[in-house]
Short mmCIF file of C-alpha atoms and ligand atoms in Angstrom, two decimals:
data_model
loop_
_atom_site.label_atom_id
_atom_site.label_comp_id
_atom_site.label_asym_id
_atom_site.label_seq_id
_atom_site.Cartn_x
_atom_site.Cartn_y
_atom_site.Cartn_z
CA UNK A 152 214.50 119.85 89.28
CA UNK A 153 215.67 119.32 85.60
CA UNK A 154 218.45 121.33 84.75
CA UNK A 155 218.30 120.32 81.29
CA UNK A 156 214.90 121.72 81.37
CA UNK A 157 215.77 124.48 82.75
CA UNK A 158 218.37 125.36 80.45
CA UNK A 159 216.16 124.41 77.46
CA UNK A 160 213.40 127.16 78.85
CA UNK A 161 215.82 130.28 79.43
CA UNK A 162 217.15 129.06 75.83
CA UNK A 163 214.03 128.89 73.75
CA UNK A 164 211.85 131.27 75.69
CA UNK A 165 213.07 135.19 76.02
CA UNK A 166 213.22 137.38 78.64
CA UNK A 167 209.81 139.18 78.58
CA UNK A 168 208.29 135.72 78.79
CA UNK A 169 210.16 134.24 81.77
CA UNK A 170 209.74 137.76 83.46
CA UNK A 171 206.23 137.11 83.01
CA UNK A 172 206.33 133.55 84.01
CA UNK A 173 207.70 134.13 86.97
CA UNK A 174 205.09 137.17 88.01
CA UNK A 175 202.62 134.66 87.34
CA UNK A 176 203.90 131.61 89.52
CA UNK A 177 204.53 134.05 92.53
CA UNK A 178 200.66 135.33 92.18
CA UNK A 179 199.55 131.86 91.61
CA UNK A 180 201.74 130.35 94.24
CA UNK A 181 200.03 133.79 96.95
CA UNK A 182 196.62 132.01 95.61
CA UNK A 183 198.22 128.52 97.03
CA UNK A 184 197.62 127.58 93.38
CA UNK A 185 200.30 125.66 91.04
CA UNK A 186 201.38 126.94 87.52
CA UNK A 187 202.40 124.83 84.69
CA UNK A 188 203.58 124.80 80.90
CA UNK A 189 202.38 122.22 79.05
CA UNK A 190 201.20 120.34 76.32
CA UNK A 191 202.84 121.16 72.70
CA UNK A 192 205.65 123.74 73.91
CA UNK A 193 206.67 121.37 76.53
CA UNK A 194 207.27 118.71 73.91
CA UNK A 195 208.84 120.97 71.48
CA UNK A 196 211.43 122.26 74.33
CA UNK A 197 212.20 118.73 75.02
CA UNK A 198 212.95 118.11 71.30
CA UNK A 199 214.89 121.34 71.32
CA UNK A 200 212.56 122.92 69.14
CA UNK A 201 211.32 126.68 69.40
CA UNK A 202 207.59 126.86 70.08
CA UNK A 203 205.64 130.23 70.85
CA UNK A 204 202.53 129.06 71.48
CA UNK A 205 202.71 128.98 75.25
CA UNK A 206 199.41 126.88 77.20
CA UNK A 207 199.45 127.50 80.88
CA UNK A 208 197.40 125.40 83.15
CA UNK A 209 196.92 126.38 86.74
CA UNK A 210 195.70 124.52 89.12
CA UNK A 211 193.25 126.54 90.62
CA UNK A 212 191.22 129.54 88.76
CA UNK A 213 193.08 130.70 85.37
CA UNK A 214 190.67 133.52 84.67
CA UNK A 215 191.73 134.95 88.08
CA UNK A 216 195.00 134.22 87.86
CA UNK A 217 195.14 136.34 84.41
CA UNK A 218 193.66 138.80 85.57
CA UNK A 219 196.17 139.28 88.83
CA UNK A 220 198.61 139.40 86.57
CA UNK A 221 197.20 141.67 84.19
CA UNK A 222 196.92 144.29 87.02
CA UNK A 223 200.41 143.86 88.12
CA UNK A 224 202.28 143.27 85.36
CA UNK A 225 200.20 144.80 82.87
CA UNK A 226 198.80 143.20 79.36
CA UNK A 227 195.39 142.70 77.94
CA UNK A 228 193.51 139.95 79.26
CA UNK A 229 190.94 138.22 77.19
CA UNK A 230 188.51 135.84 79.50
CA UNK A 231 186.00 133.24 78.61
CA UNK A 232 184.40 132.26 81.49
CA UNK A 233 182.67 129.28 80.16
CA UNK A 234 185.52 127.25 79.25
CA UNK A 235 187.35 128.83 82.55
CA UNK A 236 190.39 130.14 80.10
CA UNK A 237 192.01 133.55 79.22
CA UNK A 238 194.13 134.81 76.64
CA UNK A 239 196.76 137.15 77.84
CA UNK A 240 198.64 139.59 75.65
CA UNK A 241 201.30 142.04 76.36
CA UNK A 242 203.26 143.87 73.08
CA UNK A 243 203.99 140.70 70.89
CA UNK A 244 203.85 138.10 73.38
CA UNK A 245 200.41 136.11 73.78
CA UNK A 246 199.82 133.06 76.39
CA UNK A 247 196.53 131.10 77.05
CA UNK A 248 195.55 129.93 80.52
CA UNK A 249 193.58 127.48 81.61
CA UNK A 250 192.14 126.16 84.75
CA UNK A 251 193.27 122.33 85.19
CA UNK A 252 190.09 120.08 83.96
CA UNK A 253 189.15 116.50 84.31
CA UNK A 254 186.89 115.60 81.50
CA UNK A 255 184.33 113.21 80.63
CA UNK A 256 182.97 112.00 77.58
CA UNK A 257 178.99 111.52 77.03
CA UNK A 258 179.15 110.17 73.06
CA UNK A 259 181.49 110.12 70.55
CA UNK A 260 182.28 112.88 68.76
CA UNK A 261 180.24 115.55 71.08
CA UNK A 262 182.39 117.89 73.27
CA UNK A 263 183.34 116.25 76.64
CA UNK A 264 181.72 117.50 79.81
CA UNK A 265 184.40 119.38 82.13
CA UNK A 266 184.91 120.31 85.48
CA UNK A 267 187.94 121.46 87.53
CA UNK A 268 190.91 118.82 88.42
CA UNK A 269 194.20 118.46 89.02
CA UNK A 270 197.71 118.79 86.56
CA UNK A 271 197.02 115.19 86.45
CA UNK A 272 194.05 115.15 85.19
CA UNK A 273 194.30 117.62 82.81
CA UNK A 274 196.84 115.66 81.44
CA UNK A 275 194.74 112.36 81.31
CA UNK A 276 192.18 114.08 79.07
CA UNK A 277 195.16 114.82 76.14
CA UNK A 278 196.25 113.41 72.87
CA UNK A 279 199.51 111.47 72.47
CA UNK A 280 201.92 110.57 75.22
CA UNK A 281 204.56 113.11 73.83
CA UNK A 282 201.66 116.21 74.22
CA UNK A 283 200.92 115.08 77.85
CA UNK A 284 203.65 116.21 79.92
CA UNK A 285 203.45 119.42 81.88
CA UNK A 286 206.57 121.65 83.30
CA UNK A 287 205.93 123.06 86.89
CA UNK A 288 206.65 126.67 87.16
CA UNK A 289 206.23 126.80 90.94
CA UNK A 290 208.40 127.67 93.58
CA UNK A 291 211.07 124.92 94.32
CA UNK A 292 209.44 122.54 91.80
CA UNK A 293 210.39 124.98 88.97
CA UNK A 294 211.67 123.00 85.91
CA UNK A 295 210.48 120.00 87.31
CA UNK A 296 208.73 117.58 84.89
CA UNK A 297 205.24 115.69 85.23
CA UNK A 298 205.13 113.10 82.54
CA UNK A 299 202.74 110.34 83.86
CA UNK A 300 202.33 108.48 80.58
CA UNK A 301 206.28 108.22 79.37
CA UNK A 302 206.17 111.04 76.68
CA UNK A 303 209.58 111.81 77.32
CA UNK A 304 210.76 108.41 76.62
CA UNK A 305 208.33 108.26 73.54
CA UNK A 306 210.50 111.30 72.28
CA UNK A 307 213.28 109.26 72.37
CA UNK A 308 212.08 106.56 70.62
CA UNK A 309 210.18 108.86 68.27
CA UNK A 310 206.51 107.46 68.97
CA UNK A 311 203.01 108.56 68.98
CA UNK A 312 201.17 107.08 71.40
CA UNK A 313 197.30 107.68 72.54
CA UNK A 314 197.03 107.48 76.19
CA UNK A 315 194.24 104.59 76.52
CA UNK A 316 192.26 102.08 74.50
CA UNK A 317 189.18 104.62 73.96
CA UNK A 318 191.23 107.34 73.11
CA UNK A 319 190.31 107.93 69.41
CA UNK A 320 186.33 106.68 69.84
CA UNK A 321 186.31 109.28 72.57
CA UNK A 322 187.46 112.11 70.15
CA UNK A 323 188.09 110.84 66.72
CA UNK A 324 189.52 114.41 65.75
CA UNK A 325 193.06 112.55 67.36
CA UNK A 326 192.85 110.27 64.39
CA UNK A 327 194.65 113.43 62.05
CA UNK A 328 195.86 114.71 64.81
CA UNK A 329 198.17 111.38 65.36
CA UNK A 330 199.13 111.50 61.48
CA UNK A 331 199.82 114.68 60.98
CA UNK A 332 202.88 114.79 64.55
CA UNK A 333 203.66 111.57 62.74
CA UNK A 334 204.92 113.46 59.76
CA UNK A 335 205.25 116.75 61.06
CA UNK A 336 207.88 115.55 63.87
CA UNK A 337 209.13 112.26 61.31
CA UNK A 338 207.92 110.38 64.39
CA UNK A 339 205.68 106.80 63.86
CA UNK A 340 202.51 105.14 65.10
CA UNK A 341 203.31 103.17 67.87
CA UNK A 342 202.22 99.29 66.70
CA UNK A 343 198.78 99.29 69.44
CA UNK A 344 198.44 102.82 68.37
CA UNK A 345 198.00 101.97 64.79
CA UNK A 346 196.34 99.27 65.49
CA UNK A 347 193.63 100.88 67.30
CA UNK A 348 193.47 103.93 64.96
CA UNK A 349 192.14 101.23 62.17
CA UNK A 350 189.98 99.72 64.31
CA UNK A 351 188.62 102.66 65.35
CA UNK A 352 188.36 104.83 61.78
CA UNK A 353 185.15 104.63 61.31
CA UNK A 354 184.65 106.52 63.99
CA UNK A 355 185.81 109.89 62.22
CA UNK A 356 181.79 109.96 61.12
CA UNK A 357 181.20 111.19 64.81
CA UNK A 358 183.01 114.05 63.54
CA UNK A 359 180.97 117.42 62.34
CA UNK A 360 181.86 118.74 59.13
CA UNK A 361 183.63 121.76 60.61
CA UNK A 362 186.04 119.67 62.40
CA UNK A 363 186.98 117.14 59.71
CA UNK A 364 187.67 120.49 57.67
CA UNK A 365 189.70 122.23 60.09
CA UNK A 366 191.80 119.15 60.86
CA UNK A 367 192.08 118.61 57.10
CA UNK A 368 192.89 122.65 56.82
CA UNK A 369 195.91 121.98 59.16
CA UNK A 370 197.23 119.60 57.53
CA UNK A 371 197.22 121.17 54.83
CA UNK A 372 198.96 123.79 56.74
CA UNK A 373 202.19 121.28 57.24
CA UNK A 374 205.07 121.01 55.08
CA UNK A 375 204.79 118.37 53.16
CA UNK A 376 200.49 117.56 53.65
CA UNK A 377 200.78 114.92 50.52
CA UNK A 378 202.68 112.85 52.83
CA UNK A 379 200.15 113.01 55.13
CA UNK A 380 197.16 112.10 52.88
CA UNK A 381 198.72 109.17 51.80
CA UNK A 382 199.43 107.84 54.96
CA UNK A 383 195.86 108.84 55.44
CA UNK A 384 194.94 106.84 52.75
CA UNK A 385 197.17 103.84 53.61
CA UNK A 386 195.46 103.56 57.31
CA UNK A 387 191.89 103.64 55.38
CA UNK A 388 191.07 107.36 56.66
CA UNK A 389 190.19 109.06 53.85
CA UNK A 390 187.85 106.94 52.60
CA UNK A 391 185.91 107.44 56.06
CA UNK A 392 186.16 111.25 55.45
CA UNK A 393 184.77 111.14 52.29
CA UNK A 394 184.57 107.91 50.26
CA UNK A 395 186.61 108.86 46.76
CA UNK A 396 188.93 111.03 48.77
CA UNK A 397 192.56 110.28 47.24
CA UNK A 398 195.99 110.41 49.02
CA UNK A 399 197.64 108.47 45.72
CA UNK A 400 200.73 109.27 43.96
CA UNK A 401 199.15 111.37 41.65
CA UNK A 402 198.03 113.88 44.42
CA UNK A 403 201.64 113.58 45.36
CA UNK A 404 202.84 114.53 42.51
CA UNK A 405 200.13 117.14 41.91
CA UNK A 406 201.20 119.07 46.00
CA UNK A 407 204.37 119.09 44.87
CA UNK A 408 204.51 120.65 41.55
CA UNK A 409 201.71 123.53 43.33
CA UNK A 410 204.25 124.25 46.15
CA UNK A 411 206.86 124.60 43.34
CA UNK A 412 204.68 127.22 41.90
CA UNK A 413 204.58 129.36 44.70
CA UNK A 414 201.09 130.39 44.60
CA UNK A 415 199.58 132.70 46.82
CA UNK A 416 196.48 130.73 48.47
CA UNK A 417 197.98 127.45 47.96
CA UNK A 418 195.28 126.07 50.38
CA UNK A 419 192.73 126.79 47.71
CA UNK A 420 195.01 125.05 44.95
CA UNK A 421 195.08 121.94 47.41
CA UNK A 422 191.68 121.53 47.89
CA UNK A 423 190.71 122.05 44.76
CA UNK A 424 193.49 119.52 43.64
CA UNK A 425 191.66 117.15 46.22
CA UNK A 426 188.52 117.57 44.39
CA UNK A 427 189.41 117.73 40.98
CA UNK A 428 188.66 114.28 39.80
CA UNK A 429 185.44 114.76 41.46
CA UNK A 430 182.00 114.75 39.17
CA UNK A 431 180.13 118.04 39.98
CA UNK A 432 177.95 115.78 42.17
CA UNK A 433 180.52 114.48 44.15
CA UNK A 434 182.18 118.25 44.37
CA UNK A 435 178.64 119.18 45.84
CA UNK A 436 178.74 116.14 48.42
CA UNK A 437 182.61 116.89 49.26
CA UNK A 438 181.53 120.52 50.05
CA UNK A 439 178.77 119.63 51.74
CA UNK A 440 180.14 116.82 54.28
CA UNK A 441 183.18 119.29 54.98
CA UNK A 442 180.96 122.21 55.20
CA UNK A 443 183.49 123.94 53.10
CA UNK A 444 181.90 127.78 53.29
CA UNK A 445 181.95 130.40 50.28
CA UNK A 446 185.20 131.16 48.67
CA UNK A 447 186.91 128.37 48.49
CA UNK A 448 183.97 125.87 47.76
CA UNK A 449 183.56 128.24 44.36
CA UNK A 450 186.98 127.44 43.53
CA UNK A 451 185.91 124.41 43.87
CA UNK A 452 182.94 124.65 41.92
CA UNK A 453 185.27 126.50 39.64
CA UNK A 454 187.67 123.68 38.87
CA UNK A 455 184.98 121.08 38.27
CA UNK A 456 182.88 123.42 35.65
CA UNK A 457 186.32 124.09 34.01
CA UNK A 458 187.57 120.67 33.86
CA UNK A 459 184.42 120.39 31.79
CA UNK A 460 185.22 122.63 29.20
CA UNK A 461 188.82 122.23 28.97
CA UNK A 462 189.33 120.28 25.75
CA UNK A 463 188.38 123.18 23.66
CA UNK A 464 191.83 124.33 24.21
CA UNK A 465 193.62 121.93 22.48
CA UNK A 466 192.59 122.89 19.02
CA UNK A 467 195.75 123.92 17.56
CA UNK A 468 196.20 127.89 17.12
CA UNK A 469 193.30 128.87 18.96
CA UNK A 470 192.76 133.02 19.02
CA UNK A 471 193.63 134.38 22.20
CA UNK A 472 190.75 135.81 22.50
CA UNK A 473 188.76 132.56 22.37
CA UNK A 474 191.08 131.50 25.51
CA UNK A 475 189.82 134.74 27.45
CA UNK A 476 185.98 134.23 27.08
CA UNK A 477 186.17 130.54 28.24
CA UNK A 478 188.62 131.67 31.19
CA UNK A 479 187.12 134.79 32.04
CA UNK A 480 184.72 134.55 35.15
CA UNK A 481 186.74 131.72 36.56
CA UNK A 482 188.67 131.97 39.77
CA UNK A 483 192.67 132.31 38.72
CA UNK A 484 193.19 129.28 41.67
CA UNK A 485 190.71 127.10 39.97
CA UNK A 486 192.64 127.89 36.29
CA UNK A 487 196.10 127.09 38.56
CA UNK A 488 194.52 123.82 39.48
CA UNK A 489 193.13 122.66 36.21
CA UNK A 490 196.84 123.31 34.49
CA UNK A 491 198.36 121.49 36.86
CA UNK A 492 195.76 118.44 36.78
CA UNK A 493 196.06 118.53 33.07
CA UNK A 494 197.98 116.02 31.23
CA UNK A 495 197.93 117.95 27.70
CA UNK A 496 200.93 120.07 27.08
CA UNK A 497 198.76 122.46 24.86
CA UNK A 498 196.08 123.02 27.73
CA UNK A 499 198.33 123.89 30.17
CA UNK A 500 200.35 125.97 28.02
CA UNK A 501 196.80 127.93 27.33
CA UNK A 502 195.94 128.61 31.04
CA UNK A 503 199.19 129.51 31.93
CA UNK A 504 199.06 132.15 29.03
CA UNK A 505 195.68 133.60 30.04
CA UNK A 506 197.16 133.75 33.67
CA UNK A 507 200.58 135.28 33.15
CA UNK A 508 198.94 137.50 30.39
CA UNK A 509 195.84 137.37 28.75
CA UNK A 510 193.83 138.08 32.02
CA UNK A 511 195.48 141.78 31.83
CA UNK A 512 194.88 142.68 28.56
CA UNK A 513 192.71 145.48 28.31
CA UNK A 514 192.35 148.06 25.26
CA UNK A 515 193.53 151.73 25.60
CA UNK A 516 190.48 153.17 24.79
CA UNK A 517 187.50 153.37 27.38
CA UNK A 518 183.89 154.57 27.02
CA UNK A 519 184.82 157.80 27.64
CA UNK A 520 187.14 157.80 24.67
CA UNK A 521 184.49 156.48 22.61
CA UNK A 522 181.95 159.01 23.31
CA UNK A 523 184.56 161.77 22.02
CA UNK A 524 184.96 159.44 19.19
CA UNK A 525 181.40 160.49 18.09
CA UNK A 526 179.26 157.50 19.58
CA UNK A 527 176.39 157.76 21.73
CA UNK A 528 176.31 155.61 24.67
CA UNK A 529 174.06 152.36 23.86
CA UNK A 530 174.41 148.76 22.90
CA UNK A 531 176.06 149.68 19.97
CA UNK A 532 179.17 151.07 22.21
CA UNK A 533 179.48 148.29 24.34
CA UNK A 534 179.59 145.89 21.26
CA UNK A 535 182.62 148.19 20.17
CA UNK A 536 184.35 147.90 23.74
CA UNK A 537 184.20 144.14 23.17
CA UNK A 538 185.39 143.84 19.81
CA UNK A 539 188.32 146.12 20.94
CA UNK A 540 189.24 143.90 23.60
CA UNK A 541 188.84 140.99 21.12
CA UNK A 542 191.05 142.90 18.46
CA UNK A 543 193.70 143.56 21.52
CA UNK A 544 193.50 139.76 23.03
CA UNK A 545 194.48 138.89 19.06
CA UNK A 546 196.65 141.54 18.39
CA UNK A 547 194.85 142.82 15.40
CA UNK A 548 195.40 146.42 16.96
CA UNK A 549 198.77 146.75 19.76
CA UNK A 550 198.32 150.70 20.13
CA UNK A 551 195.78 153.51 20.98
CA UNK A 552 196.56 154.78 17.61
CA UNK A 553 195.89 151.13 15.81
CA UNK A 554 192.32 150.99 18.08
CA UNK A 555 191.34 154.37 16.87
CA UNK A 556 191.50 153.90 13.38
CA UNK A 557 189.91 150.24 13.86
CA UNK A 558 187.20 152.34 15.17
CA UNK A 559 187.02 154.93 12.84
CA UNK A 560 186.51 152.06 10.13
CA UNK A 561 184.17 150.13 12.05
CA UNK A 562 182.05 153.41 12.61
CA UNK A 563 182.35 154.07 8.45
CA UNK A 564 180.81 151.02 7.43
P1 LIG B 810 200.91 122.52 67.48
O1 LIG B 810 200.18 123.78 67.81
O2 LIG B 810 202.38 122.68 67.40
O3 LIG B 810 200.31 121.74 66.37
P2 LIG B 810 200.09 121.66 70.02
O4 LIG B 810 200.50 120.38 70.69
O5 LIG B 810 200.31 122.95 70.71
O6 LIG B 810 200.83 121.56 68.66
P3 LIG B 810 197.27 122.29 69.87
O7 LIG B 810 196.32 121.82 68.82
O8 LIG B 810 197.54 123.73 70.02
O9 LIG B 810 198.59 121.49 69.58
O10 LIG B 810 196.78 121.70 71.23
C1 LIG B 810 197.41 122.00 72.46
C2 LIG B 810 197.41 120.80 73.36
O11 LIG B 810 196.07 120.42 73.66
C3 LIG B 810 198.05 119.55 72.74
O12 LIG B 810 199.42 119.50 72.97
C4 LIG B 810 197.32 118.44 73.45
O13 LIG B 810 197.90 118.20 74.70
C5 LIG B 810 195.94 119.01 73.69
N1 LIG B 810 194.97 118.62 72.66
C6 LIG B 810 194.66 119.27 71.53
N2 LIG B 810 193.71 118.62 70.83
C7 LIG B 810 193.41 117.53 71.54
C8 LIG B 810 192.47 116.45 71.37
N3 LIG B 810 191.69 116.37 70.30
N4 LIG B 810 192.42 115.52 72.33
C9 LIG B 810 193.19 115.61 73.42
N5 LIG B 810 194.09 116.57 73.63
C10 LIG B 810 194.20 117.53 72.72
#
């Protein structure tokens, strides 16, 4: 027993959980079945570090298990009988259980073939050293922990680790995995770790466009995710992801200043940062080998147009309402983007205006108001709704009353 542990668990987890930890080691242990914690919240509890995503393994049948305790304790229980898993839920509190699996992999980059094991084995099939230690919730065992592959000591000495020499061929997803607890936990490669992970890069073209992108997605979920591209970059990565895929100072400097910003969707502005010295084609083959869907591949499609027409606005003392038609249409993350990839003081100024302003301007007087102004709906009245909004974007008219009698001329000539 590890009081340590102990202590860390009733610190970092509350009371509902442990309530319901405990339920579910005393139906588990009527089953003859073990229950553990383990993987990322074991390592975070170690570190001292609050983590609410709880994985439970059991060693035995999770789905039943779940489902026990559903019954008794109540909750919602979510199963998925394929993968031998369940999600249970109970007010605010969520944990996912999983029947202990030994795995085994076919080819690179395909989804191992699984079957049930032992603790043991379900910790041979995981990550890093430091994500492969389990807590056993059992009976007299409880707080006792299984760390076959010195995690615990790799905590100490702040190290990722991968657990054997095939480790990233076998799943090359682990490649950002590794760099991104590298950063995230201001831990390091350990030197065979590193050393393998270059060997081994190329291997990240196993990978299916939907998992590169959701890797990439989380890290650019972390804090600081420029720090991780260009440690990316350094260890030759990026250029396996996507061959003029940048990590350099530039896109340093670029994260930073968007963070600053406080955008809403800055995952859009990063990506389209990421692309934005991109030629349209290369934009296309970026989207394409990341099977980046809908919305935020038209940002990206967005920022690369734009970038093409951007030097129009650095003519000096261009009408406003000249910005707005060229802007107008975009996406306002792909305008974001382009002003902060700019490097001409009048360009940005311009976007920003058309995003803190210009976008809103609208004239006072509708179609509605027109008609009782004498005109007929037609042609003619939309051209007057757009020269009103051009008159307003310029500031030839700045009241109902100045539109009216810019109307009243136009319609007397
Ligand atoms: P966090 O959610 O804080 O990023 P986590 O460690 O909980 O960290 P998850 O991605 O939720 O990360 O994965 C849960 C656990 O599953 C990990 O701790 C690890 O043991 C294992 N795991 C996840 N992905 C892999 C992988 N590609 N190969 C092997 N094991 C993995």
């Amino acid at each position: 027993m590890n009081h340590d542990l102990i202590y860390q668990l009733e610190q970092h987890l509350c009371e509902d959980v442990l309530q319901l930890l405990h339920a579910g080691t005393e139906i588990a242990s009527e089953q003859g079945q073990s229950l553990y914690l383990v993987g990322g919240v074991v390592r975070d509890l170690l570190l001292g570090r609050a983590n609410f995503d709880l994985d439970l393994v059991v060693e035995g049948d999770a789905i039943k298990l779940a489902s026990l305790l559903g019954q008794r304790e109540g909750g919602e229980v979510v199963v998925h009988p394929r993968f031998g898993t369940a999600k249970f839920r109970r007010g605010g509190l969520a944990f996912d259980l999983a029947t202990a699996r030994a795995e085994t992999y076919s080819r690179p980059g395909v989804l191992p073939a699984v079957h049930p094991g032992s603790i043991e084995d379900d910790l041979r099939r995981r990550d890093f050293t430091i994500n492969a230690m389990a807590i056993n919730l059992s009976g007299d065992s409880f707080g006792k922990l299984i760390d076959p592959y010195g995690g615990e000591s790799d905590l100490k000495l702040k190290l990722i680790r991968i657990l054997h020499q095939r480790s990233f061929i076998d799943d090359a997803t682990r490649i950002l995995r590794a760099l991104r607890y590298e950063m995230r936990l201001g831990f390091q490669l350990e030197a065979g770790t590193e050393e393998l992970l270059r060997r081994d890069v190329a291997m990240l073209h196993t990978m299916t466009g939907e998992r590169i992108r959701h890797e990439l997605e989380l890290i650019l979920a972390e804090e600081r995710p420029e720090k991780i591209l260009h440690r990316a970059e350094e260890l030759g990565v990026l250029k396996e992801i996507y061959p003029t895929l940048s990590g350099d100072s530039w896109i340093m400097e670029k994260f930073e200043q968007a963070r600053l910003g406080s955008y809403p969707s800055l995952r859009a502005i990063y990506f389209s940062l990421l692309a934005s010295r991109f030629s349209p084609q290369e934009g296309e083959a970026f989207i394409e080998r990341l099977k980046i869907p809908g919305a935020i591949a038209r940002i990206i499609r967005d920022t690369l147009s734009l970038k093409a027409g951007l030097r129009i606005l650095e003519t000096p003392k261009l009408p406003h309402s000249a910005i707005y038609r060229l802007l107008h249409g975009y996406s306002s993350q792909a305008i974001v983007a382009g002003a902060l990839a700019s490097d001409s003081a009048l360009i940005r100024q311009n976007l920003e205006l058309y995003l803190n302003k210009l976008r809103y301007v609208k004239p006072s007087l509708n179609g509605r108001a027109l008609q009782q102004m004498g005109l007929s709906p037609g042609p003619r009245l939309g051209e007057i709704l757009h020269a009103l909004e051009e008159a307003r974007l310029d500031q030839k008219v700045k009241s109902k009353d100045q539109e009216e009698e810019l109307v009243r001329r136009w319609l007397s000539e």
